Short mmCIF file of C-alpha atoms in Angstrom, two decimals:
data_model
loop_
_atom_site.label_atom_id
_atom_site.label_comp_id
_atom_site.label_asym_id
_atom_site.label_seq_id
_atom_site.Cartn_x
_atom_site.Cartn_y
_atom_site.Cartn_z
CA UNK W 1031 118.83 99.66 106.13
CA UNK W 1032 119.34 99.45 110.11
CA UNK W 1033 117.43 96.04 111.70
CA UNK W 1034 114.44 98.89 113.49
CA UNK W 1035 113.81 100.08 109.99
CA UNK W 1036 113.67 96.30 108.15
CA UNK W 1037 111.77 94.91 111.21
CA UNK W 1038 109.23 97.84 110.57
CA UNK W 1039 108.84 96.74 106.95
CA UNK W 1040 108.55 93.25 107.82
CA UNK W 1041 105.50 94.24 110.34
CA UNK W 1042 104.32 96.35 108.04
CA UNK W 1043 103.80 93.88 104.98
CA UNK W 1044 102.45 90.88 107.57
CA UNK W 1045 98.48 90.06 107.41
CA UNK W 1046 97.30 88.77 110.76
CA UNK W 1047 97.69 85.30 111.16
CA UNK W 1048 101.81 86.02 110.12
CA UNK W 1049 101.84 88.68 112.76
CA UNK W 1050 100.28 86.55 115.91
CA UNK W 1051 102.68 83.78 114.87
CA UNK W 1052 105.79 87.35 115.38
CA UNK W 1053 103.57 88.09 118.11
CA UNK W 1054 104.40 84.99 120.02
CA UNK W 1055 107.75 84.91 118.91
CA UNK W 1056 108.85 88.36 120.48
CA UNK W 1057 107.04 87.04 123.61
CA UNK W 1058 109.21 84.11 124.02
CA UNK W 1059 112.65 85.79 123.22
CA UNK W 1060 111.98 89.12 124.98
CA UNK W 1061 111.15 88.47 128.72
CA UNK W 1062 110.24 92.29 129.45
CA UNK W 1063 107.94 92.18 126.50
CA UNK W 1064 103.97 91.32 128.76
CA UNK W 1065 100.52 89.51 126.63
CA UNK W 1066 98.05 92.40 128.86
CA UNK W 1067 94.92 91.36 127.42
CA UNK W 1068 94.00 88.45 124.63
CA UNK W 1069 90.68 88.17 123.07
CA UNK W 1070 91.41 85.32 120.82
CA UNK W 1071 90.00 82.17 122.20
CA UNK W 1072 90.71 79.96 119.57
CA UNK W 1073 94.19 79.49 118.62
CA UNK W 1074 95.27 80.35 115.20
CA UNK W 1075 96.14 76.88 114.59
CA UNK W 1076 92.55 75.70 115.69
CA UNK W 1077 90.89 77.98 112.94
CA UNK W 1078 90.79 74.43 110.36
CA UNK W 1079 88.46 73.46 112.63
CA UNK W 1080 86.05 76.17 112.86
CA UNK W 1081 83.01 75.37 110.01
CA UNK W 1082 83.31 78.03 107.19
CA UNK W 1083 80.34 79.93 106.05
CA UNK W 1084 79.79 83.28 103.58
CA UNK W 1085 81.73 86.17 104.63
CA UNK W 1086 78.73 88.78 103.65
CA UNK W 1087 77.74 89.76 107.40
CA UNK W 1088 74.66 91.34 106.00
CA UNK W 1089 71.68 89.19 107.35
CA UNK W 1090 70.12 89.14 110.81
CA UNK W 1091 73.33 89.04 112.80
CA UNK W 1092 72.93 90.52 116.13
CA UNK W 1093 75.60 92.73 117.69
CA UNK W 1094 75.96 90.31 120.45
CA UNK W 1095 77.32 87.51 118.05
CA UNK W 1096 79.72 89.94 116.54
CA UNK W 1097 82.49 87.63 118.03
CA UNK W 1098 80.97 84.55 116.53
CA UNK W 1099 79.94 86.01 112.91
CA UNK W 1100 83.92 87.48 112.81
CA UNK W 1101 84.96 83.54 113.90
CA UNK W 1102 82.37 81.83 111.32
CA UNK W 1103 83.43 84.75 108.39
CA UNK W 1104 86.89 83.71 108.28
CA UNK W 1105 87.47 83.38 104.62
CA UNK W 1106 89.92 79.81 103.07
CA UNK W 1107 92.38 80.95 100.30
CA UNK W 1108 95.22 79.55 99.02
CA UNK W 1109 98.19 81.68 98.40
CA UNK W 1110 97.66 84.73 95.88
CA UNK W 1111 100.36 84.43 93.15
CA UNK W 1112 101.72 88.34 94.40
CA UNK W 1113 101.86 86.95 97.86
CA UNK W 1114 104.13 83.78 96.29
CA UNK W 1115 106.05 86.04 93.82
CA UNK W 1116 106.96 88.73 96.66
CA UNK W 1117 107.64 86.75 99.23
CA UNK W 1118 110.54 85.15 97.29
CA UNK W 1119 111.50 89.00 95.96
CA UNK W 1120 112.27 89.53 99.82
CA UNK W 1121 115.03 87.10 99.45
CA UNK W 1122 116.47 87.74 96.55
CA UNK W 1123 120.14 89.71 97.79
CA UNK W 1124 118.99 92.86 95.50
CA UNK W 1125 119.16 96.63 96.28
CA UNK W 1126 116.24 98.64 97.35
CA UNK W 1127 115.87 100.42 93.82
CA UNK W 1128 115.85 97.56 91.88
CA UNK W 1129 113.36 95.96 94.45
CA UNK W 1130 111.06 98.74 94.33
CA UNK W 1131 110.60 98.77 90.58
CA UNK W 1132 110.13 94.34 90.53
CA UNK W 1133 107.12 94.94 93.33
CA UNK W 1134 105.44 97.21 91.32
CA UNK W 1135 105.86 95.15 88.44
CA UNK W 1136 104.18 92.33 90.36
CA UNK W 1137 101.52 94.09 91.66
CA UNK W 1138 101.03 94.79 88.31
CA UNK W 1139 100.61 90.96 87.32
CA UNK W 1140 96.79 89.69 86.50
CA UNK W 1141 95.88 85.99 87.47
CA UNK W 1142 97.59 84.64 84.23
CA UNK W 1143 100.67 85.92 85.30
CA UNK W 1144 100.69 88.39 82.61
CA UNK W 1145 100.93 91.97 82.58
CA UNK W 1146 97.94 94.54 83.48
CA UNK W 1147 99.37 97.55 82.07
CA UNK W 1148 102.24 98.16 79.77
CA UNK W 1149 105.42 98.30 82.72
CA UNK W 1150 106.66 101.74 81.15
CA UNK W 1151 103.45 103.21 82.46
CA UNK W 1152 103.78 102.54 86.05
CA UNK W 1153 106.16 105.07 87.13
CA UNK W 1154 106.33 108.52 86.99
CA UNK W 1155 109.75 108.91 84.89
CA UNK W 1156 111.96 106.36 83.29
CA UNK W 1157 113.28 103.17 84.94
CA UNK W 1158 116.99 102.30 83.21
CA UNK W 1159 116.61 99.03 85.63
CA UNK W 1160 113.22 97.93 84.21
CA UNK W 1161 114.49 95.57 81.92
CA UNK W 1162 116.60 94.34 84.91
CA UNK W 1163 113.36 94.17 87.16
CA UNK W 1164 110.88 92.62 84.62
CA UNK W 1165 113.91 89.84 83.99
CA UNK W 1166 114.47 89.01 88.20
CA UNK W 1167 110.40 88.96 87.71
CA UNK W 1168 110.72 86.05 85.59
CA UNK W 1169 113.34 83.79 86.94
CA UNK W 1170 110.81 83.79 90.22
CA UNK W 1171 108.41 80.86 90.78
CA UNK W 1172 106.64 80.21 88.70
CA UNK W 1173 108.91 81.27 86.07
CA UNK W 1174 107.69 83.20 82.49
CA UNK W 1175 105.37 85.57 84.84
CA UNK W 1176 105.34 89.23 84.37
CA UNK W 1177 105.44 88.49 80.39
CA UNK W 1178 102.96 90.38 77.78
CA UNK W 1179 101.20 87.08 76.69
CA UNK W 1180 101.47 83.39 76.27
CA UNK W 1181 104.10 83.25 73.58
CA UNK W 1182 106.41 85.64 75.82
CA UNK W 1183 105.64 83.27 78.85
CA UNK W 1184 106.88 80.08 76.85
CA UNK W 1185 110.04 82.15 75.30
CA UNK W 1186 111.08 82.86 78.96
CA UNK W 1187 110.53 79.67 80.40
CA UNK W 1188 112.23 78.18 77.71
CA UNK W 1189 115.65 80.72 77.63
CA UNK W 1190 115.51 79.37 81.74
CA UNK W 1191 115.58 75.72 81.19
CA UNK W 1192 118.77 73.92 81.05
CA UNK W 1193 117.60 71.89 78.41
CA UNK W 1194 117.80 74.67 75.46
CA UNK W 1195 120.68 77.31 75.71
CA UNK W 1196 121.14 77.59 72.20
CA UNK W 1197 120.46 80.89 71.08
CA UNK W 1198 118.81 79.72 67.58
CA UNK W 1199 116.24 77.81 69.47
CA UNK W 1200 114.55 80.73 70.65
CA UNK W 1201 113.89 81.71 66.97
CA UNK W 1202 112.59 78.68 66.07
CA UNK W 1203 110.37 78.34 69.10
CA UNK W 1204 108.81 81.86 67.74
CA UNK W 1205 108.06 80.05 64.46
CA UNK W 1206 106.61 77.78 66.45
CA UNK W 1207 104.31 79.87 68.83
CA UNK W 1208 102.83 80.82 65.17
CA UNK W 1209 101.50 77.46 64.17
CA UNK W 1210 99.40 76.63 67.68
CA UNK W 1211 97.11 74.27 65.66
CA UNK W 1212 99.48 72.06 63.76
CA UNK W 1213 101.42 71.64 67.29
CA UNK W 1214 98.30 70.58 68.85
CA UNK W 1215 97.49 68.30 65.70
CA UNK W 1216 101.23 66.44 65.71
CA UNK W 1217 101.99 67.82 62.97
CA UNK W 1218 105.73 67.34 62.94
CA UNK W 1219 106.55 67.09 59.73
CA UNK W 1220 104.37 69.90 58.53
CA UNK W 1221 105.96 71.70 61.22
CA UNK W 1222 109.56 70.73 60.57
CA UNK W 1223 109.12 72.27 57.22
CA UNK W 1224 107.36 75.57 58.46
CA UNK W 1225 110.09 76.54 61.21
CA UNK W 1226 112.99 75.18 59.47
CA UNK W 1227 114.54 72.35 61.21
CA UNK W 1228 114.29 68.20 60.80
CA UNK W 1229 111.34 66.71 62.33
CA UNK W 1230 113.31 64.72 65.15
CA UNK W 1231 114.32 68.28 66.87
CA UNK W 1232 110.87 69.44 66.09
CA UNK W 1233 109.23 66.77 67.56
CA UNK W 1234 112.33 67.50 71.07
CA UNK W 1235 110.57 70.88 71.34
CA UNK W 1236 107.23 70.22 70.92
CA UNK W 1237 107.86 67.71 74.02
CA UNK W 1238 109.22 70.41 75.95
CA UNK W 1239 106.85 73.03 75.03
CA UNK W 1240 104.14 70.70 76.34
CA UNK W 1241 105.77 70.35 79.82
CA UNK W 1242 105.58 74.70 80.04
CA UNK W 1243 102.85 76.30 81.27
CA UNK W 1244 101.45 79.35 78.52
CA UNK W 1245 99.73 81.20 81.47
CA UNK W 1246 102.21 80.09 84.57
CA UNK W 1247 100.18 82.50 86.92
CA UNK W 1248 96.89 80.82 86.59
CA UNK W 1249 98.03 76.99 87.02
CA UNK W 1250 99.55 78.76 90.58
CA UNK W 1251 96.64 80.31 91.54
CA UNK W 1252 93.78 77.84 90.53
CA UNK W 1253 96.39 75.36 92.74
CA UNK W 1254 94.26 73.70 95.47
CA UNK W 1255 97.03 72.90 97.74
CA UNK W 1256 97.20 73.93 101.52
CA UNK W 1257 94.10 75.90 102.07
CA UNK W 1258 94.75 79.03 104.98
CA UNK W 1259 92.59 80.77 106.95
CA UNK W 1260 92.75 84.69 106.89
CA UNK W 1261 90.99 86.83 109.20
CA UNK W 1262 90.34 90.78 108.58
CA UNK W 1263 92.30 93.29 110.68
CA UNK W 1264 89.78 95.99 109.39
CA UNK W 1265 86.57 96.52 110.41
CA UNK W 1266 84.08 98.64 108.56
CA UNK W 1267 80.60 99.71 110.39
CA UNK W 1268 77.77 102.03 109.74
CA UNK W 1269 76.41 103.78 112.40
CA UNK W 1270 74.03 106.69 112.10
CA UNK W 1271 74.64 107.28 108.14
CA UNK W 1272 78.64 107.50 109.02
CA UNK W 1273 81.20 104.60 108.52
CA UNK W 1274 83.79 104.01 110.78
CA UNK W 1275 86.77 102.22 110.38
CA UNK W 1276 88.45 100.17 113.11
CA UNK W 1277 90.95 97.56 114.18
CA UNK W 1278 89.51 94.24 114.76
CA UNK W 1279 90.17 93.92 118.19
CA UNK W 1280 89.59 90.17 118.33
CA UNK W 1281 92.64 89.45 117.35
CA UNK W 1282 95.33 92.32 118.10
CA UNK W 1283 96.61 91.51 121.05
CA UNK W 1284 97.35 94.26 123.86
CA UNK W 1285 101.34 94.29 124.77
CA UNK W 1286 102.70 96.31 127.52
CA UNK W 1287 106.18 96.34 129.68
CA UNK W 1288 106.87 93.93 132.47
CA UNK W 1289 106.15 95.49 135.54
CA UNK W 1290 109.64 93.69 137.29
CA UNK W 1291 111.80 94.65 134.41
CA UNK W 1292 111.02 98.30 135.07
CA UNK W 1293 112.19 97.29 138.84
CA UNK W 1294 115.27 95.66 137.36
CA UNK W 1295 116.33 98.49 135.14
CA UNK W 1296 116.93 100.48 138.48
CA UNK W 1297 119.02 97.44 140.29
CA UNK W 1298 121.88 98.37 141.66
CA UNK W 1299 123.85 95.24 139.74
CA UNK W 1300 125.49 96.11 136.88
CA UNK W 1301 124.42 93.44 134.86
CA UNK W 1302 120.89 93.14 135.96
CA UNK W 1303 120.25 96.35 135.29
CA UNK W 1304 121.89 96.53 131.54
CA UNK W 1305 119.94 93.47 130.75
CA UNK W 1306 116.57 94.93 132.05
CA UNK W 1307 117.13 98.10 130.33
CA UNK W 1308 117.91 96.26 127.08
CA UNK W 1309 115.11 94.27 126.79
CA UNK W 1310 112.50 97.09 127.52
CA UNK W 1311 114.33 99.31 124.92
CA UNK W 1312 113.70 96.39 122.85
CA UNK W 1313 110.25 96.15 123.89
CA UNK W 1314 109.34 99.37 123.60
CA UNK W 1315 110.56 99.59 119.77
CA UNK W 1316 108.72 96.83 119.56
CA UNK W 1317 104.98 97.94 120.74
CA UNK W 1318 106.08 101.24 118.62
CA UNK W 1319 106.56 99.66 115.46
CA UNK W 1320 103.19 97.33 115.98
CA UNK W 1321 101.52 100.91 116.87
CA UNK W 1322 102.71 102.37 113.44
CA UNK W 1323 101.53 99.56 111.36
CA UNK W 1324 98.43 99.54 113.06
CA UNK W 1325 98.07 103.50 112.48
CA UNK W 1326 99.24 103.37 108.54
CA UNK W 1327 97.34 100.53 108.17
CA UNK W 1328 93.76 102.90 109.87
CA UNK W 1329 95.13 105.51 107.61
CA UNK W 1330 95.39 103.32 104.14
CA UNK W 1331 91.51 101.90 105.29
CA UNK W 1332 90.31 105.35 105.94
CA UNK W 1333 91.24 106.68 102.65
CA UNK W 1334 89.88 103.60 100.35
CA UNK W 1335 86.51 104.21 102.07
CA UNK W 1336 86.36 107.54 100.99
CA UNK W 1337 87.99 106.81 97.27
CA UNK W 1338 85.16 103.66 97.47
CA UNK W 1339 82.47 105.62 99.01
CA UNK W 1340 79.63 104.21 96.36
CA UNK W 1341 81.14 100.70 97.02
CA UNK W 1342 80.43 100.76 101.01
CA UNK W 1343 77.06 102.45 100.23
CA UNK W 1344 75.70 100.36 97.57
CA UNK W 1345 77.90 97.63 96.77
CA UNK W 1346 80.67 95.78 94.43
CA UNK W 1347 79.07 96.74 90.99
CA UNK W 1348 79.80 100.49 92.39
CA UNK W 1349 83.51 99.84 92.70
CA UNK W 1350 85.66 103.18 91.32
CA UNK W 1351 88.55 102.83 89.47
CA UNK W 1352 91.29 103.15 92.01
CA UNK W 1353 95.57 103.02 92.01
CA UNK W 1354 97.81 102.81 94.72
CA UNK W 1355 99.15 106.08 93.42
CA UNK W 1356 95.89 107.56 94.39
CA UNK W 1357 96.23 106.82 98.03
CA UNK W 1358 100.09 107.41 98.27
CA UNK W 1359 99.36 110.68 97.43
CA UNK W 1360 96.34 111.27 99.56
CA UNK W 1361 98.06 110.12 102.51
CA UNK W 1362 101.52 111.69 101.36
CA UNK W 1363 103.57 108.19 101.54
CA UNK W 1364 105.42 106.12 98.71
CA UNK W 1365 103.23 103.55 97.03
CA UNK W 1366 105.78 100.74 98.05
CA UNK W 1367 104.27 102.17 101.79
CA UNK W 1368 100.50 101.51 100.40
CA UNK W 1369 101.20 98.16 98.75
CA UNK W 1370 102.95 96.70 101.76
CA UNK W 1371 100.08 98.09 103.63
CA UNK W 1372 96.97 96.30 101.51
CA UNK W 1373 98.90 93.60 100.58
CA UNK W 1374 97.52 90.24 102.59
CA UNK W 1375 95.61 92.72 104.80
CA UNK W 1376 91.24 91.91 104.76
CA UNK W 1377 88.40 94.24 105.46
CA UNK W 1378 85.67 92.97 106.79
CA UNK W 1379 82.43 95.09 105.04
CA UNK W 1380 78.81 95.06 105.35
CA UNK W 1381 79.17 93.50 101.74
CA UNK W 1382 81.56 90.40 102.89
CA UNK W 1383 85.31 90.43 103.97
CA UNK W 1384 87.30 91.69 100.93
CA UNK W 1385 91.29 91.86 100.47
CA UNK W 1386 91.92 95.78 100.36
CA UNK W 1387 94.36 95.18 97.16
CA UNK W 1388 90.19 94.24 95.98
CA UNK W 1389 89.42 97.95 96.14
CA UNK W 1390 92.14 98.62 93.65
CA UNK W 1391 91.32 98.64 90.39
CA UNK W 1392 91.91 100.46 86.86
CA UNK W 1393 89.53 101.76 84.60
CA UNK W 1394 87.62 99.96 81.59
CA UNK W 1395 89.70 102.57 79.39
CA UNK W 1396 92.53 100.98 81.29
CA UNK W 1397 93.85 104.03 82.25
CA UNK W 1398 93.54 104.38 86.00
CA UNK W 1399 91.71 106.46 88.14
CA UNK W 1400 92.21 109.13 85.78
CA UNK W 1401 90.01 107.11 82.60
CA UNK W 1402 86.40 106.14 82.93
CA UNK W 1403 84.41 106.14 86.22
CA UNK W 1404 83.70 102.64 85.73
CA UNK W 1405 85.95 100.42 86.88
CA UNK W 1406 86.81 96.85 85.23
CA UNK W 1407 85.28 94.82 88.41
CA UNK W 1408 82.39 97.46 88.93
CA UNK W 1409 81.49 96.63 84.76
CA UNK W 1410 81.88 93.03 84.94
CA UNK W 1411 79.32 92.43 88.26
CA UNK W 1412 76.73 94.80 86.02
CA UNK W 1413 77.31 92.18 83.33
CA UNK W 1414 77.31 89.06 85.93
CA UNK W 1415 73.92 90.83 86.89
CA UNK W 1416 72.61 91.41 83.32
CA UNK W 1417 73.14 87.73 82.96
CA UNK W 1418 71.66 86.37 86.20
CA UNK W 1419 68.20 88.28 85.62
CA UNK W 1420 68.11 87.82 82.04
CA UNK W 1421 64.44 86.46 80.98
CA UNK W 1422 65.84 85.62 77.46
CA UNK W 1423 68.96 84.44 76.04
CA UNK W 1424 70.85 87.84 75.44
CA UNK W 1425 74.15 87.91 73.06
CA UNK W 1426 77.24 89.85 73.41
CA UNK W 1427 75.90 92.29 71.33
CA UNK W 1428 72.51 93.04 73.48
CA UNK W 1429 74.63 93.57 77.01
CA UNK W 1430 76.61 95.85 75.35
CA UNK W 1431 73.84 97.86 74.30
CA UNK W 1432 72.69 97.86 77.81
CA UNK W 1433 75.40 98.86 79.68
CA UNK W 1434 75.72 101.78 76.71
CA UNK W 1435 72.26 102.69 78.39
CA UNK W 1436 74.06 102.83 81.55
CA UNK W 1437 76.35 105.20 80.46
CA UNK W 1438 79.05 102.31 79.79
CA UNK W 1439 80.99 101.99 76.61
CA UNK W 1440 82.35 99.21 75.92
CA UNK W 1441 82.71 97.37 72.30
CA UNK W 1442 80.88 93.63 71.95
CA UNK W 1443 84.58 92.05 71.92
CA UNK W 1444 85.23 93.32 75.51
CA UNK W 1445 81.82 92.17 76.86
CA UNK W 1446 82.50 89.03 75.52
CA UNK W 1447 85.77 88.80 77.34
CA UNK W 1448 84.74 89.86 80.58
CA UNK W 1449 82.02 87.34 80.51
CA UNK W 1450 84.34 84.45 79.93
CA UNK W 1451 86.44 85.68 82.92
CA UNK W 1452 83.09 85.42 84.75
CA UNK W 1453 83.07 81.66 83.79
CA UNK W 1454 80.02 82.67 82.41
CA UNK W 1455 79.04 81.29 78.76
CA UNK W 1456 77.86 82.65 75.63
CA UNK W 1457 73.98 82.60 75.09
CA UNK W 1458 74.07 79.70 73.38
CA UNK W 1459 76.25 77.69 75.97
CA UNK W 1460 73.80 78.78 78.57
CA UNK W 1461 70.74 77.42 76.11
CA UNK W 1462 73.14 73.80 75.94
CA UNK W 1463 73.11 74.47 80.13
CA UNK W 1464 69.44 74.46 80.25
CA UNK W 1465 69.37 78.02 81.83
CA UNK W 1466 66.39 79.00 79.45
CA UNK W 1467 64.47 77.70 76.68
#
């Protein structure tokens, strides 16, 4: 890979903020390389001191205070766990097949850390370097992600720390895995006898095993460390029963050439000349490569809005089910191209500002765009609003029925679920609330 091509990448994968900062950068090295126009006011660094509010922009906004609603919309996040995982990927001294195959694989990671879908069915045709992949996956920080569940997570974390590299302590941890309640009861010498070893080396794993993390995803991204501000690059309008989709001027900068290097690049000395002419070549490559991130980036927006149509229209319980394969092939580009694109990027919506990897999204039959209309975010903000206007307590059982009279099928265990991933409770923890009598 030449530097043009890996600086393109590198452009390519940066949300805003990370770009400015490049921005800046190039300005400083690259003397022929001119800031033309700026309409950033506030400096990036400033942006902790700007008061946070929602990021719908529905409301009474006029178009005049566009500048300030973008300002006051700028969303706090920590870091996303794929953000964490890939940026470390990018240093890892790997070749660009194996690299390939461990992005997808952490795309494919839910907040837990864990697996979406089974890793065989993300590609097309069989990967003899998955194993490989899924294995540089889970010596990344925080180690034991991109496992099935749990008791994978702990087996990995434990086969990586220097305290165990027996090979029979792997089997016994298994054992162990199995009796969850007599570890959390102390039960060592109950334990001892179950998984076959004396009760002082029971009782040494059962100290480690506490120190592990059984969903290492989820401790990462429920961290509240260092809190950043992102800012969309997209902009998504309405105008006259037509969206359109455009760059968020505010904060992309307008580069040109140096009108005296152009002067210099005809000098008559030698070295004047070469050193003009090098540094608006560089330039130049320079504004290009911005240009094509800026175009893929217009093309990768353009084509979720028409995937997402009922989402623009109506709102995020009419989210589709959605894959990155779906665009690639729309827009005729590997989906490496389409994740680089969405990942870290924001759109800002008539609904709120939204990551774009938000607008991907499988099926409740879990089996992509191709399965059920309903996607798994659409279904659970039906059930969030089921809840919400509820004028009785209403069990698992009762949504279920009515999302079947939505034309949603889903059995009472998987209702259930999605509602505790909603933080919301069952009907009797809501009763113990004081939500209704």
């Amino acid at each position: 890979m030449n530097p043009q091509m890996l600086l393109s990448i590198k452009l390519m994968g940066m949300p805003i903020a990370e770009l400015r900062e490049r921005i800046e950068q190039e300005l400083e090295k690259n003397p022929a390389l001119e800031l033309i126009e700026d309409k950033i006011t506030v400096p990036l660094e400033d942006y902790k001191n700007v008061k946070v509010i929602s990021g719908s922009s529905r409301g009474s906004q006029q178009a005049s205070d566009e500048h300030r609603r973008f300002i006051e919309g700028a969303l706090s996040r920590s870091e996303t766990l794929q953000e964490h995982l890939l940026h470390q990927l990018q240093l890892e001294p790997v070749d660009k097949k194996l690299r390939i195959i461990a992005e997808s694989l952490i795309q494919n990671l839910n907040d837990d850390g864990f697996h979406k879908e089974k890793p065989q069915t993300l590609f097309a045709k069989e990967q003899p370097r998955l194993a490989e992949a899924i294995k540089l996956v889970q010596g990344l920080d925080p180690p034991g992600c991109c496992t099935s569940d749990y008791k994978e997570a702990l087996k990995v974390q434990i086969s990586l720390s220097p305290f165990f590299i027996e090979e029979f302590e792997i089997n016994h941890i298994e054992k162990l895995l199995d009796e969850l309640e007599l570890l959390e009861r102390e039960k060592y010498s109950v334990l001892a006898k179950k998984i076959g070893l004396d009760e002082e080396d029971t009782h040494i794993i059962c100290d480690l095993l506490k120190t592990l993390s059984p969903f290492p995803g989820r401790a990462f991204a429920s961290a509240s460390g260092e809190v950043r501000y992102v800012i969309p690059d997209i902009k998504v309008v309405k105008e006259n029963d037509e969206f359109i989709i455009n760059l968020n001027d505010d904060v992309f900068p307008v580069l040109g050439i140096n009108s005296n290097f152009e002067k210099f690049s005809e000098s008559k000395d030698a070295a004047a000349r070469n050193f003009a002419r090098e540094n608006i070549k560089e330039a130049r490559l320079f504004i290009s490569h911005l240009s094509q991130r800026n175009q893929t980036l217009i093309r990768v927006a353009n084509a979720v809005l028409e995937f997402q149509r009922s989402f623009f229209l109506n709102g995020p319980k009419y989210l589709a089910p959605l894959t990155l394969s779906d665009i690639a092939k729309e827009l005729n580009v590997h989906e490496t191209t389409v994740s680089r694109t969405a990942n870290g990027k924001y759109m800002q919506t008539e609904w709120g500002i939204f990551e774009i990897r938000y607008f991907f999204t499988n099926s409740i039959s879990g089996a992509g765009s191709s399965g059920s209309k309903f996607s798994k975010k659409s279904v659970k903000e039906i059930i969030k609003e089921i809840i919400s206007d509820e004028n009785r307590l209403l069990s698992d059982q009762e949504i279920c029925a009515l999302l079947g009279q939505k034309g949603i099928a889903l059995a009472r265990r998987t209702v259930a679920k999605y509602r505790k991933e909603l933080d919301m409770g069952s009907s009797y923890d809501r009763k113990i609330r004081g939500g209704l009598k």
